[in-house]
Amino acid sequence: MAGEAVASFQAHQIPPTVAASISSRIHGRRLGLPVRAGHSNIAADPAPRREQRKPEKALNLPSSISSILHLNLDTHLPTNLLSVLHLSGNDHRSPKDDVLSHYLKNTPTASPKENIAAIWREIHGARDWAGLLDPHHSWLRREIVKYGEFAQATYDAFDDDRFSRYCGSCRFGRSRLFSQLGLAHNGYEVTRYLYAMSHVEMPTWVERSLHAETWSKDSNWMGYVAVSSDEETRRIGRRDIVVAWRGTVTATEWSKDLQQRLEPLHDAGGKLHHDHHKDVVKVEHGFRSLYTSKAESTRYNKTSASEQVMEEIRRLVKMYSNRGEEVSLTVTGHSLGGALALLNAHEAAAGGIPGLSHVSVVSFGAPRVGNAAFVGELEELGVKVLRVVNQQDLVPRLPGAFFNEDLGKIFPVESLDWVYSHAGVELEVDTTSSPYLKQSMTDLPAFHSLETYLHLVDGLGSVVGAFRREARRDVALVNKACGLLRDELKIPACWYQPSNKGLVRNAHGRWVVPERDPEDIPSPLRHRAPAPSPSRSPNSQGAVPYLVAA
């Protein structure tokens, strides 16, 4: 590790004094020695002694990774879930399993929707969430879950079946997306779908159909733009435009996804947004390529994802601000989607859109995106960023697992444009706080799952570190794509899938892949629609007929 660090210093032409400072600290940590400013940690042994070598212990890789990256994986389960939830199973007529099952099946999942119009700016970071995170404010918690569910919709509706001719698209048309996923009660309507090129250097997230005649050979559905209805607008105090970006699914994909190369965000010779800084604003190459790539020969990406989303944001802001309404932009995403959310928010804030009063980001398990200069520019543009991070999740520690903003504790990192830095305010959740979850040391993808994040956010309460007994979000959702729930809950792992894996029996009694409804067939002519009528509110009854347990 220390040798790699020195090589990295040389490659980036780090001043010798700086390199020596970091190298000495790394050597000191490897040897378990205290690090003291201005002192060498390695002293000559005046009298070498012969010591009996102790037998070497086998390397515990998960434990080693946990220790290096502070993932806090060495934990123990509560002995009794009923006692943690303050339930009684002593009655001979009510076995413990029945008590737990009754509790989980017969408690409501809906939370109250308070009118937050008076404090919406504080909830969206006007004061950097001061006084709202410790202890956690219930209104903020519900808004975080709402935006997290918008991000989760990009996974739930994504067609990743390689046997489908529509692989890589959204399963549903815009007008049906929220009703099919049970999100209509949130009071938003989708106005545009977003597509990204699939030839960029990030192969894992791309899904391609095995059919010769596919809906698109060049693009994937990457998210959507939505806007609040009249009723929701009155509740939240302004007209809210939401952009939700899809990300990768598992933590192991990031080792291949991230290019680990920073490149200038602004064009050469272009005017920076902070002229008094000399530092070059840089962002990760793969994220920027995905966000900005386009090709005239394609059906869905004649314009880039950046151009698509900015066109729709400008259109909606102009429409509603001309009516005298206050308009905000909230960008959300998980994993890779959280990285795209930062780039999107930066571009929107820098664009000087008339009538756009506030830009914020709510991300989940997002990686670092750029250097310290990029973070500084976000702050100057007034972009408010709330990063939800699971302590056991590896992805938020990438890229720059060892060389990041923490170097600022040793010396200023602003002059090191190759060092990655996180933006905004961090809200940390902890898998070990939930009595419903296993504390597996090896299930890193489950720690990164967005449903795990939403479960942990829903459990945040007024007591720091304690899981709310009153948390209402259905715990079964955690196991949609993993098996992190404790076995006594009797929820099967990875239960979320199409009924019969999408097959239906035709008139001849044969099982076949059905044709999609015309409204759900992707079309470059239907990816955008006029803004919803301000007099029409979304249907509050959202069924979920499509997906069932395996």
PDB file of C-alpha atoms in Angstrom, residues 90 150 197 287 292 326 350 407 453 456 513 541:
ATOM      1  CA  ASN A  90     -45.629 -15.553  26.406  1.00  0.00           C
ATOM      2  CA  PHE A 150     -38.573   7.880  -6.831  1.00  0.00           C
ATOM      3  CA  MET A 197     -25.736   6.033 -24.650  1.00  0.00           C
ATOM      4  CA  PHE A 287     -19.701   9.640 -15.156  1.00  0.00           C
ATOM      5  CA  THR A 292     -22.836  13.907 -22.104  1.00  0.00           C
ATOM      6  CA  GLU A 326     -42.066  29.287  -6.985  1.00  0.00           C
ATOM      7  CA  ALA A 350     -24.837  26.960 -13.369  1.00  0.00           C
ATOM      8  CA  LEU A 407      -6.098  14.088   3.364  1.00  0.00           C
ATOM      9  CA  TYR A 453     -31.100   2.313   2.663  1.00  0.00           C
ATOM     10  CA  LEU A 456     -32.669   2.258   7.597  1.00  0.00           C
ATOM     11  CA  VAL A 513     -43.480 -13.870 -23.949  1.00  0.00           C
ATOM     12  CA  GLN A 541     -54.704   4.754  -5.447  1.00  0.00           C
TER      13      GLN A 541
END
